[in-house]
Short mmCIF file of N, CA and C in Angstrom, two decimals:
data_model
loop_
_atom_site.label_atom_id
_atom_site.label_comp_id
_atom_site.label_asym_id
_atom_site.label_seq_id
_atom_site.Cartn_x
_atom_site.Cartn_y
_atom_site.Cartn_z
N MET A 7 16.62 13.69 16.07
CA MET A 7 15.78 14.03 17.38
C MET A 7 16.55 14.22 18.47
N ASN A 8 16.74 14.68 19.56
CA ASN A 8 17.47 14.06 20.60
C ASN A 8 17.05 13.42 21.85
N SER A 9 17.12 12.85 22.97
CA SER A 9 16.38 12.11 23.76
C SER A 9 15.28 13.07 24.73
N GLU A 10 15.44 14.36 24.92
CA GLU A 10 14.59 15.07 25.60
C GLU A 10 13.28 15.37 24.86
N GLU A 11 13.97 15.27 23.62
CA GLU A 11 12.75 15.27 22.37
C GLU A 11 11.85 14.38 21.97
N ARG A 12 12.19 13.48 22.47
CA ARG A 12 11.86 11.84 22.10
C ARG A 12 11.06 11.32 23.48
N GLU A 13 11.81 11.50 24.79
CA GLU A 13 11.12 11.48 25.74
C GLU A 13 9.74 12.33 25.87
N MET A 14 9.72 13.90 25.22
CA MET A 14 8.78 14.70 25.50
C MET A 14 7.43 13.96 24.48
N LEU A 15 8.01 13.75 23.22
CA LEU A 15 7.15 12.83 22.14
C LEU A 15 6.25 11.76 22.83
N ALA A 16 7.34 11.08 23.83
CA ALA A 16 6.83 9.80 24.21
C ALA A 16 5.57 10.00 25.37
N ASN A 17 5.84 11.16 26.21
CA ASN A 17 5.14 11.30 27.35
C ASN A 17 3.56 11.60 26.38
N SER A 18 3.68 12.67 25.64
CA SER A 18 2.38 13.22 24.69
C SER A 18 1.94 11.78 24.50
N LEU A 19 2.33 10.88 23.90
CA LEU A 19 1.54 9.68 23.53
C LEU A 19 1.48 9.19 24.20
N ASP A 20 1.57 8.77 25.75
CA ASP A 20 1.00 8.35 26.93
C ASP A 20 -0.33 8.99 27.16
N LEU A 21 -0.02 10.08 26.86
CA LEU A 21 -1.48 10.97 27.27
C LEU A 21 -2.27 10.54 26.50
N THR A 22 -1.95 10.14 25.09
CA THR A 22 -3.37 9.73 23.82
C THR A 22 -3.48 8.66 24.31
N VAL A 23 -2.84 7.82 24.58
CA VAL A 23 -3.37 6.10 25.19
C VAL A 23 -4.01 6.16 26.23
N ALA A 24 -3.65 7.26 27.29
CA ALA A 24 -4.38 7.15 28.47
C ALA A 24 -5.82 7.54 27.82
N ASN A 25 -6.00 8.83 27.24
CA ASN A 25 -7.40 9.35 26.71
C ASN A 25 -8.19 8.25 26.02
N THR A 26 -7.64 7.80 25.38
CA THR A 26 -8.05 6.75 24.49
C THR A 26 -8.90 5.71 25.42
N GLY A 27 -8.35 5.46 26.16
CA GLY A 27 -8.91 4.53 27.20
C GLY A 27 -9.82 4.92 28.32
N MET A 28 -9.58 6.16 28.47
CA MET A 28 -10.53 6.88 29.33
C MET A 28 -12.29 6.74 28.79
N ILE A 29 -11.95 7.41 27.21
CA ILE A 29 -12.90 6.94 26.43
C ILE A 29 -14.15 5.62 26.32
N PHE A 30 -13.01 4.70 26.02
CA PHE A 30 -13.37 3.36 26.31
C PHE A 30 -14.08 3.01 27.54
N ASP A 31 -13.50 3.44 28.88
CA ASP A 31 -14.28 2.86 29.70
C ASP A 31 -15.56 4.15 29.78
N LEU A 32 -15.58 5.33 29.51
CA LEU A 32 -16.82 5.77 29.46
C LEU A 32 -17.84 4.81 28.19
N ARG A 33 -17.75 4.71 27.25
CA ARG A 33 -18.49 3.91 26.45
C ARG A 33 -18.91 2.80 27.22
N ARG A 34 -17.83 2.19 28.11
CA ARG A 34 -18.49 0.91 28.56
C ARG A 34 -19.63 1.31 29.91
N GLU A 35 -19.31 2.53 30.54
CA GLU A 35 -20.53 3.38 31.67
C GLU A 35 -21.68 3.14 30.76
N ILE A 36 -21.51 3.87 29.80
CA ILE A 36 -22.71 4.33 28.89
C ILE A 36 -23.57 3.07 28.44
N LYS A 37 -23.17 1.70 28.30
CA LYS A 37 -23.61 0.82 27.92
C LYS A 37 -24.45 0.29 28.99
N ALA A 38 -23.83 0.26 30.05
CA ALA A 38 -24.44 -0.15 31.43
C ALA A 38 -25.45 0.60 32.19
N LEU A 39 -25.47 1.85 31.27
CA LEU A 39 -26.48 2.58 32.30
C LEU A 39 -27.53 2.38 31.20
N ARG A 40 -27.37 2.23 29.83
CA ARG A 40 -28.22 2.26 29.02
C ARG A 40 -28.98 1.09 28.84
N ALA A 41 -28.41 -0.13 29.78
CA ALA A 41 -29.07 -1.45 30.47
C ALA A 41 -30.01 -0.97 31.50
N LEU A 42 -29.42 -0.55 32.75
CA LEU A 42 -30.44 -0.13 33.60
C LEU A 42 -31.19 0.71 33.35
N LEU A 43 -31.22 1.41 32.76
CA LEU A 43 -32.51 2.02 32.03
C LEU A 43 -33.09 1.46 30.85
N GLN A 44 -33.02 0.45 30.28
CA GLN A 44 -33.94 -0.74 29.67
C GLN A 44 -34.64 -1.35 30.63
N GLU A 45 -34.15 -1.77 32.05
CA GLU A 45 -34.79 -2.10 32.65
C GLU A 45 -36.22 -1.80 33.43
N ILE A 46 -35.65 -0.19 33.57
CA ILE A 46 -36.52 0.69 34.19
C ILE A 46 -37.82 1.25 33.30
N HIS A 47 -37.54 1.09 31.83
CA HIS A 47 -38.41 1.68 30.69
C HIS A 47 -38.15 0.43 29.58
N PRO A 48 -38.84 -0.35 29.68
CA PRO A 48 -38.44 -1.75 28.52
C PRO A 48 -38.62 -0.73 26.98
N ASP A 49 -39.12 0.10 26.81
CA ASP A 49 -39.12 0.79 25.61
C ASP A 49 -38.08 1.74 25.35
N PHE A 50 -36.93 1.53 26.41
CA PHE A 50 -36.23 2.91 26.27
C PHE A 50 -34.82 2.64 24.75
N GLU A 51 -35.03 1.07 24.77
CA GLU A 51 -33.79 1.07 23.81
C GLU A 51 -34.67 1.42 22.41
N LYS A 52 -35.95 0.61 22.33
CA LYS A 52 -36.60 1.08 20.99
C LYS A 52 -36.39 2.78 20.61
N GLN A 53 -36.55 3.12 21.46
CA GLN A 53 -36.89 4.53 21.48
C GLN A 53 -35.45 5.89 21.11
N TYR A 54 -34.81 4.84 21.80
CA TYR A 54 -33.21 5.38 21.71
C TYR A 54 -32.64 4.85 20.17
N ARG A 55 -32.70 3.95 19.93
CA ARG A 55 -32.57 3.32 18.46
C ARG A 55 -32.71 3.96 17.36
N LYS A 56 -34.27 4.42 17.44
CA LYS A 56 -35.04 5.14 16.86
C LYS A 56 -34.36 6.80 16.46
N GLN A 57 -33.89 7.01 17.53
CA GLN A 57 -33.24 8.81 17.83
C GLN A 57 -32.32 8.58 17.30
N SER A 58 -31.52 7.99 17.45
CA SER A 58 -29.96 7.93 16.72
C SER A 58 -29.58 6.89 16.15
N ALA A 59 -30.21 6.38 15.36
CA ALA A 59 -29.90 5.33 14.13
C ALA A 59 -28.29 5.70 13.83
N ASP A 60 -28.27 7.03 12.98
CA ASP A 60 -27.16 7.48 12.82
C ASP A 60 -26.05 7.58 13.44
N ALA A 61 -26.21 8.03 14.13
CA ALA A 61 -25.14 8.22 15.44
C ALA A 61 -24.48 6.95 15.64
N ASP A 62 -25.18 6.65 15.95
CA ASP A 62 -24.71 4.81 16.43
C ASP A 62 -24.04 4.20 14.86
N GLU A 63 -24.41 4.11 13.95
CA GLU A 63 -23.07 3.62 13.03
C GLU A 63 -21.68 4.38 13.14
N SER A 64 -22.32 6.00 12.99
CA SER A 64 -20.90 6.97 13.00
C SER A 64 -19.93 6.49 14.28
N GLY A 65 -20.76 6.34 15.35
CA GLY A 65 -19.79 6.48 16.58
C GLY A 65 -19.09 4.62 16.33
N GLY A 66 -19.57 3.87 15.96
CA GLY A 66 -19.05 2.37 15.81
C GLY A 66 -17.81 2.67 14.86
N GLU A 67 -17.68 3.21 13.61
CA GLU A 67 -16.66 4.04 13.03
C GLU A 67 -15.80 4.61 13.79
N THR A 68 -15.90 5.68 14.09
CA THR A 68 -15.36 6.62 15.23
C THR A 68 -14.37 5.89 16.20
N TYR A 69 -15.47 4.59 16.96
CA TYR A 69 -14.72 3.62 17.75
C TYR A 69 -13.26 2.86 17.67
N GLY A 70 -13.70 2.66 16.43
CA GLY A 70 -12.68 1.73 15.66
C GLY A 70 -11.48 2.69 15.26
N LYS A 71 -11.72 3.89 14.63
CA LYS A 71 -10.65 4.46 14.38
C LYS A 71 -9.60 4.90 15.71
N ALA A 72 -10.69 5.35 16.80
CA ALA A 72 -9.52 5.69 17.94
C ALA A 72 -8.93 4.46 18.25
N LEU A 73 -9.43 3.43 18.37
CA LEU A 73 -8.71 2.18 19.10
C LEU A 73 -7.51 1.94 18.08
N ALA A 74 -7.69 2.20 16.60
CA ALA A 74 -7.26 1.78 16.03
C ALA A 74 -5.31 2.97 15.87
N LYS A 75 -5.72 4.51 16.14
CA LYS A 75 -4.78 5.30 16.29
C LYS A 75 -4.49 5.02 18.24
N SER A 76 -5.00 4.35 19.00
CA SER A 76 -4.38 4.15 20.15
C SER A 76 -3.60 3.15 20.18
N ARG A 77 -3.80 2.36 19.22
CA ARG A 77 -2.52 1.28 19.19
C ARG A 77 -1.28 2.10 18.20
N GLU A 78 -1.77 3.10 17.59
CA GLU A 78 -0.60 3.38 16.55
C GLU A 78 0.34 4.47 17.75
N ALA A 79 -0.36 4.73 18.44
CA ALA A 79 0.17 5.71 19.68
C ALA A 79 1.28 5.23 20.27
N ALA A 80 0.65 4.13 20.95
CA ALA A 80 1.39 2.82 21.84
C ALA A 80 2.62 2.57 21.19
N ALA A 81 2.37 2.15 20.04
CA ALA A 81 3.71 1.57 19.23
C ALA A 81 4.73 2.19 19.18
N ALA A 82 4.36 3.49 18.47
CA ALA A 82 5.18 4.76 18.53
C ALA A 82 5.96 5.02 20.01
N ARG A 83 5.38 5.17 20.79
CA ARG A 83 5.56 5.22 21.86
C ARG A 83 6.54 4.42 22.48
N ASP A 84 6.54 3.19 22.53
CA ASP A 84 7.76 2.28 22.45
C ASP A 84 8.67 2.38 22.05
N THR A 85 8.68 2.52 20.27
CA THR A 85 9.66 2.66 19.45
C THR A 85 10.45 3.49 20.32
N LEU A 86 10.00 4.83 20.35
CA LEU A 86 10.76 6.43 20.58
C LEU A 86 11.35 5.49 22.02
N ARG A 87 11.28 5.32 22.96
CA ARG A 87 11.67 4.95 24.47
C ARG A 87 12.78 4.01 23.92
N THR A 88 12.46 3.01 23.22
CA THR A 88 13.70 1.95 23.18
C THR A 88 14.57 2.69 22.01
N ALA A 89 14.30 3.92 21.35
CA ALA A 89 15.42 3.95 20.73
C ALA A 89 16.16 4.65 21.33
N GLY A 90 15.56 5.49 22.53
CA GLY A 90 16.58 6.27 23.35
C GLY A 90 17.34 5.60 24.14
N LYS A 91 17.11 4.55 24.47
CA LYS A 91 18.14 3.58 25.25
C LYS A 91 19.43 2.64 24.46
#
């Protein structure tokens, strides 16, 4: 793999890491909105949990997998960049 290919791959991994960061930011915003809704409508969380218990479980798994993949992508990107120097 030449240096141009390594740099292209590293840039692609940068985007992966950035996108994952945006996903984490959105999750924080969603949590904040849910807390606000809870203040406005006290039964909101209870109703929400009742309707989406399965989705929350699979969402937690997905979050963990995304975090692991982001870390792998960042490590691979760093390895590529240092190998090219």
